[in-house]
Coordinates of C-alpha atoms and ligand atoms in Angstrom, one line a residue:
M1 CA 141.7 101.0 157.7
L2 CA 140.9 97.7 160.5
I3 CA 137.8 98.4 162.6
T4 CA 136.4 96.1 164.6
F5 CA 133.5 95.7 167.4
Y6 CA 134.4 95.0 171.1
G7 CA 131.0 96.1 172.7
V8 CA 127.9 97.2 170.1
R9 CA 125.4 97.3 173.0
G10 CA 123.4 101.1 175.2
S11 CA 123.1 102.0 177.7
I12 CA 123.6 99.4 180.7
P13 CA 125.7 96.0 179.7
S14 CA 123.5 93.3 178.4
P15 CA 124.4 89.5 178.8
G16 CA 122.5 86.2 179.0
I17 CA 121.4 83.9 176.4
A18 CA 118.9 86.3 174.2
T19 CA 122.1 88.2 173.3
A20 CA 124.5 85.6 173.7
R21 CA 125.1 86.2 168.9
Y22 CA 125.3 89.7 168.8
G23 CA 127.0 90.6 172.8
G24 CA 126.3 93.2 175.7
N25 CA 129.2 94.6 176.1
T26 CA 129.1 98.5 175.9
S27 CA 130.2 101.3 173.5
C28 CA 133.9 100.2 171.9
V29 CA 135.4 99.7 168.5
F30 CA 138.7 99.9 167.4
V31 CA 140.3 101.9 164.3
E32 CA 144.1 100.9 163.1
L33 CA 145.4 102.6 160.2
Q34 CA 147.3 102.0 157.5
N35 CA 150.1 104.0 159.1
G36 CA 150.4 102.2 161.9
Q37 CA 148.1 105.1 164.4
I38 CA 145.5 104.0 166.9
L39 CA 142.4 104.6 167.6
V40 CA 140.0 103.8 170.4
L41 CA 136.1 104.7 170.0
D42 CA 134.6 104.8 173.6
A43 CA 135.4 103.3 176.8
G44 CA 132.9 100.7 176.9
T45 CA 133.0 97.6 178.9
G46 CA 134.5 96.4 175.7
I47 CA 137.8 98.2 176.2
R48 CA 138.9 95.2 178.6
E49 CA 138.5 92.8 176.2
L50 CA 140.9 95.1 173.7
G51 CA 143.1 95.7 177.3
K52 CA 144.5 92.6 177.0
R53 CA 145.1 92.2 173.0
L54 CA 146.9 95.6 173.1
L55 CA 148.8 94.7 176.3
E56 CA 150.9 93.4 174.1
T57 CA 152.2 96.2 171.9
D58 CA 153.8 99.3 173.4
D59 CA 152.2 101.9 170.8
T60 CA 149.8 104.6 172.1
I61 CA 146.6 104.3 172.4
N62 CA 144.5 107.8 170.9
I63 CA 141.0 107.6 172.4
L64 CA 137.8 109.5 170.9
L65 CA 135.1 109.5 173.6
S66 CA 131.6 110.8 172.6
H67 CA 130.3 111.6 176.0
G68 CA 131.1 110.9 179.3
H69 CA 128.1 108.1 179.8
W70 CA 128.2 105.1 181.7
D71 CA 128.1 103.0 178.9
H72 CA 130.8 104.7 177.6
I73 CA 133.3 104.5 179.9
Q74 CA 132.2 101.9 182.2
G75 CA 135.4 99.5 180.7
Y76 CA 138.1 102.0 181.0
P77 CA 139.0 101.2 185.4
F78 CA 139.2 97.9 183.8
F79 CA 141.4 98.7 180.9
K80 CA 144.7 97.1 180.9
P81 CA 147.4 98.9 179.5
I82 CA 146.2 102.2 182.5
Y83 CA 148.3 99.8 184.9
Q84 CA 152.0 99.6 181.7
P85 CA 154.8 102.1 183.4
G86 CA 154.8 104.4 180.8
R87 CA 152.3 103.5 178.3
R88 CA 151.2 106.5 176.6
I89 CA 147.4 107.0 176.9
R90 CA 145.4 109.6 175.0
V91 CA 141.7 110.6 175.2
F92 CA 140.1 113.3 172.4
T93 CA 136.7 114.9 173.5
S94 CA 135.0 117.8 174.3
A95 CA 133.7 120.0 177.7
A96 CA 130.3 119.2 176.3
G97 CA 129.6 115.5 177.2
N98 CA 132.1 116.0 180.1
H99 CA 131.6 117.8 183.4
G100 CA 133.4 120.8 181.8
K101 CA 137.2 119.9 181.6
L102 CA 136.6 117.1 183.9
C103 CA 136.9 113.6 181.5
S104 CA 134.8 111.4 182.1
L105 CA 137.5 108.5 182.2
F106 CA 139.9 109.5 183.9
S107 CA 137.1 111.2 187.0
Q108 CA 135.6 108.5 187.8
I109 CA 139.2 106.4 189.2
D110 CA 138.8 108.6 192.5
G111 CA 138.7 106.1 195.0
A112 CA 135.2 105.8 196.0
N113 CA 133.5 104.8 192.6
F114 CA 136.8 102.7 191.9
P115 CA 139.2 100.9 194.0
V116 CA 142.3 103.1 192.4
K117 CA 142.5 106.4 192.3
E118 CA 143.7 107.8 188.8
S119 CA 147.5 110.2 190.4
E120 CA 148.6 106.2 191.8
L121 CA 147.5 104.9 188.2
P122 CA 151.6 104.7 186.3
S123 CA 150.0 105.1 183.1
K124 CA 150.8 108.4 180.6
S125 CA 147.6 110.1 180.1
E126 CA 146.7 112.6 178.6
C127 CA 142.8 114.4 177.9
I128 CA 143.1 116.7 174.9
M129 CA 139.5 119.0 174.5
D130 CA 141.1 121.8 172.6
D131 CA 142.2 122.2 168.6
M132 CA 141.8 117.7 168.7
E133 CA 141.9 117.9 165.1
S134 CA 144.9 119.9 164.6
V135 CA 146.4 118.0 167.3
L136 CA 145.6 114.5 165.7
A137 CA 146.7 115.7 162.8
G138 CA 150.6 116.4 164.4
H139 CA 150.2 112.4 165.0
N140 CA 148.8 112.0 160.8
I141 CA 145.5 110.9 161.9
H142 CA 143.0 113.3 160.6
I143 CA 139.1 113.6 161.5
R144 CA 136.3 115.6 161.6
H145 CA 133.9 116.2 164.4
A146 CA 130.3 116.6 164.2
A147 CA 128.1 117.6 167.9
L148 CA 125.6 115.4 168.9
N149 CA 122.1 115.2 169.5
H150 CA 122.5 113.5 172.8
P151 CA 121.0 115.1 176.3
G152 CA 124.4 116.6 177.9
G153 CA 126.4 116.8 174.2
G154 CA 129.0 114.8 173.2
L155 CA 130.9 114.5 169.3
A156 CA 131.2 112.0 166.5
F157 CA 133.6 112.0 164.7
R158 CA 134.8 110.8 161.1
I159 CA 138.3 109.3 160.3
E160 CA 140.3 109.7 157.2
E161 CA 143.0 107.8 155.4
D162 CA 143.6 107.7 151.8
G163 CA 140.6 107.9 150.4
A164 CA 139.0 105.3 152.8
S165 CA 136.9 106.7 155.2
C166 CA 135.4 105.7 158.8
A167 CA 132.5 108.1 160.2
Y168 CA 131.7 107.2 164.4
I169 CA 128.3 108.5 165.8
T170 CA 126.6 107.2 168.1
D171 CA 123.6 108.2 170.8
N172 CA 122.4 110.6 169.0
E173 CA 119.2 111.3 167.6
L174 CA 118.6 112.4 164.4
Q175 CA 115.1 113.6 165.0
P176 CA 114.6 115.4 168.9
P177 CA 112.1 117.1 169.2
N178 CA 113.5 120.0 170.5
T179 CA 115.6 122.1 167.6
P180 CA 118.6 119.9 167.0
V181 CA 122.1 121.1 167.8
T182 CA 122.5 119.3 164.7
S183 CA 120.5 120.0 162.1
Y184 CA 119.7 117.0 159.9
A185 CA 120.9 117.9 156.9
Q186 CA 124.4 118.6 158.4
W187 CA 124.9 115.2 159.6
V188 CA 123.9 114.6 156.2
E189 CA 127.0 116.9 155.1
F190 CA 128.7 115.7 157.4
C191 CA 128.6 112.0 155.9
Q192 CA 128.6 112.4 152.7
G193 CA 129.9 109.3 150.5
V194 CA 131.4 107.8 154.1
D195 CA 132.1 104.0 153.0
V196 CA 131.4 103.3 156.9
L197 CA 129.0 104.7 159.2
I198 CA 128.0 103.3 162.2
H199 CA 125.8 105.1 163.7
D200 CA 123.2 104.8 167.0
A201 CA 120.0 102.8 165.6
Q202 CA 118.7 102.0 169.4
Y203 CA 115.1 102.4 169.2
L204 CA 112.1 101.4 167.1
E205 CA 108.7 102.9 166.2
S206 CA 107.5 101.5 169.3
D207 CA 109.8 103.0 171.6
L208 CA 107.5 105.3 170.9
P209 CA 106.2 108.3 172.3
E210 CA 107.9 107.3 175.5
K211 CA 111.7 107.2 174.1
H212 CA 111.9 110.5 171.5
G213 CA 113.8 113.3 173.2
W214 CA 116.3 110.1 175.0
G215 CA 118.9 110.8 172.6
H216 CA 118.5 108.4 170.6
S217 CA 118.2 107.2 166.9
L218 CA 115.3 105.1 165.5
V219 CA 116.6 102.7 163.4
A220 CA 114.2 103.9 160.3
Q221 CA 115.8 107.0 160.6
V222 CA 119.1 106.0 159.9
R223 CA 118.6 104.0 156.9
Q224 CA 117.1 106.6 155.4
L225 CA 121.3 108.6 157.0
A226 CA 122.8 105.7 154.5
L227 CA 120.6 106.7 152.0
D228 CA 121.4 110.6 151.7
A229 CA 124.6 110.6 152.4
G230 CA 125.2 107.8 149.9
A231 CA 127.1 105.6 152.5
G232 CA 129.0 102.8 150.7
S233 CA 128.0 100.9 154.2
L234 CA 125.5 101.1 157.3
V235 CA 127.1 100.5 161.1
M236 CA 123.3 99.7 163.1
F237 CA 125.4 100.2 166.4
H238 CA 123.5 100.3 169.9
H239 CA 121.4 97.8 170.4
D240 CA 119.0 98.4 172.6
P241 CA 119.5 96.1 176.0
D242 CA 116.7 94.3 175.8
R243 CA 116.4 93.7 172.2
T244 CA 116.6 90.3 172.1
D245 CA 119.5 88.7 168.9
A246 CA 115.7 87.6 166.9
E247 CA 115.6 90.6 167.2
I248 CA 118.4 92.0 165.4
D249 CA 118.5 89.4 163.5
F250 CA 114.8 90.8 162.2
I251 CA 116.2 94.7 161.7
Q252 CA 118.9 93.2 159.6
K253 CA 116.3 91.3 157.1
E254 CA 114.4 94.1 157.3
N255 CA 117.2 96.5 156.4
E256 CA 117.9 93.6 153.6
S257 CA 114.2 94.4 151.7
F258 CA 114.6 98.3 152.5
F259 CA 118.2 98.1 150.3
R260 CA 118.0 95.9 147.8
G261 CA 117.2 97.4 144.6
K262 CA 118.2 101.7 145.7
R263 CA 122.1 103.1 145.2
A264 CA 123.6 102.6 148.4
P265 CA 124.9 101.8 151.2
A266 CA 126.2 99.1 149.0
I267 CA 126.2 96.8 152.9
S268 CA 123.9 96.6 155.6
V269 CA 124.5 94.9 158.4
C270 CA 124.1 95.6 162.7
A271 CA 127.0 96.0 165.1
A272 CA 127.8 92.4 166.5
E273 CA 131.2 92.2 168.7
Q274 CA 134.1 90.7 167.1
M275 CA 133.2 91.7 163.4
Q276 CA 136.0 93.6 161.7
I277 CA 135.6 96.0 158.5
R278 CA 138.7 96.2 156.4
L279 CA 138.8 99.2 154.3
T280 CA 141.6 98.8 150.7
P281 CA 141.3 102.3 148.8
Q282 CA 141.4 101.6 144.7
R283 CA 141.9 102.6 142.1
R284 CA 140.1 106.6 141.1
G285 CA 139.0 107.2 144.5
A286 CA 136.6 103.3 145.6
T287 CA 136.8 102.0 148.9
L288 CA 137.3 97.7 148.8
I289 CA 135.0 96.7 152.0
E290 CA 134.7 94.5 154.0
V291 CA 133.0 92.3 156.3
A292 CA 134.0 89.7 158.7
Ligands
LIG1 ZN1 125.6 104.9 175.0
LIG2 ZN1 124.5 108.5 176.0

């Protein structure tokens, strides 16, 4: 499994000299499975760059959409494969986190919010909201999902292939002020032993109490989850748009000292555009995790 980050920022694109190293594009992660299947996790502005690369292939594109907030859908109208005649695109998402049965990726391309209408696109796209696990399994893609603690709802995904695994959990508040949809204990179970845990780490203690209940987690809570779930590696994701490169460097340093001497995870990084993580299954169920 090869994971490549194309957009790592939360809420709104944040280009500029203070964010250039980690990147200002919003959520988009590309997952290439060993069996040749490809998955795109969210369609924030990062998907534009990925789209150029996918023009060179004719693989069916499977998009797992966490929810319909702007920062997760905004890149889709600029995703070049949607303009390729006959290109197959399958979107997997839920009615929670979208306008009911209307997939937000498609509904924004309506001739008013964007100059083109979805019905005019030459690609062949479909949206699957029910039984996504079994539909994906039919294409040899094995996932589980969980419900996000986030205003409007949404989905987290855990992808498995030949003993390698990756959990993608963004726009999730681990300790919300009200009763959570998914409890902390359930998140620990969902992430148990995962090789790569990608989790929303948008806030610091200084963002509270103002942003408590906004649907994002604190860096400290995400560190604890990685430890409690025994994750092989942790990737902090969905950086706040106001978080500068220097501030993310500081979080990274604090992560290293927090995890030093602890049993897990062996690797912790803050997501950056173009970062790649390669997972190679080894003997006896272990997985080699390489970050570049
Ligand atoms: Zn978001
Ligand atoms: Zn959101």
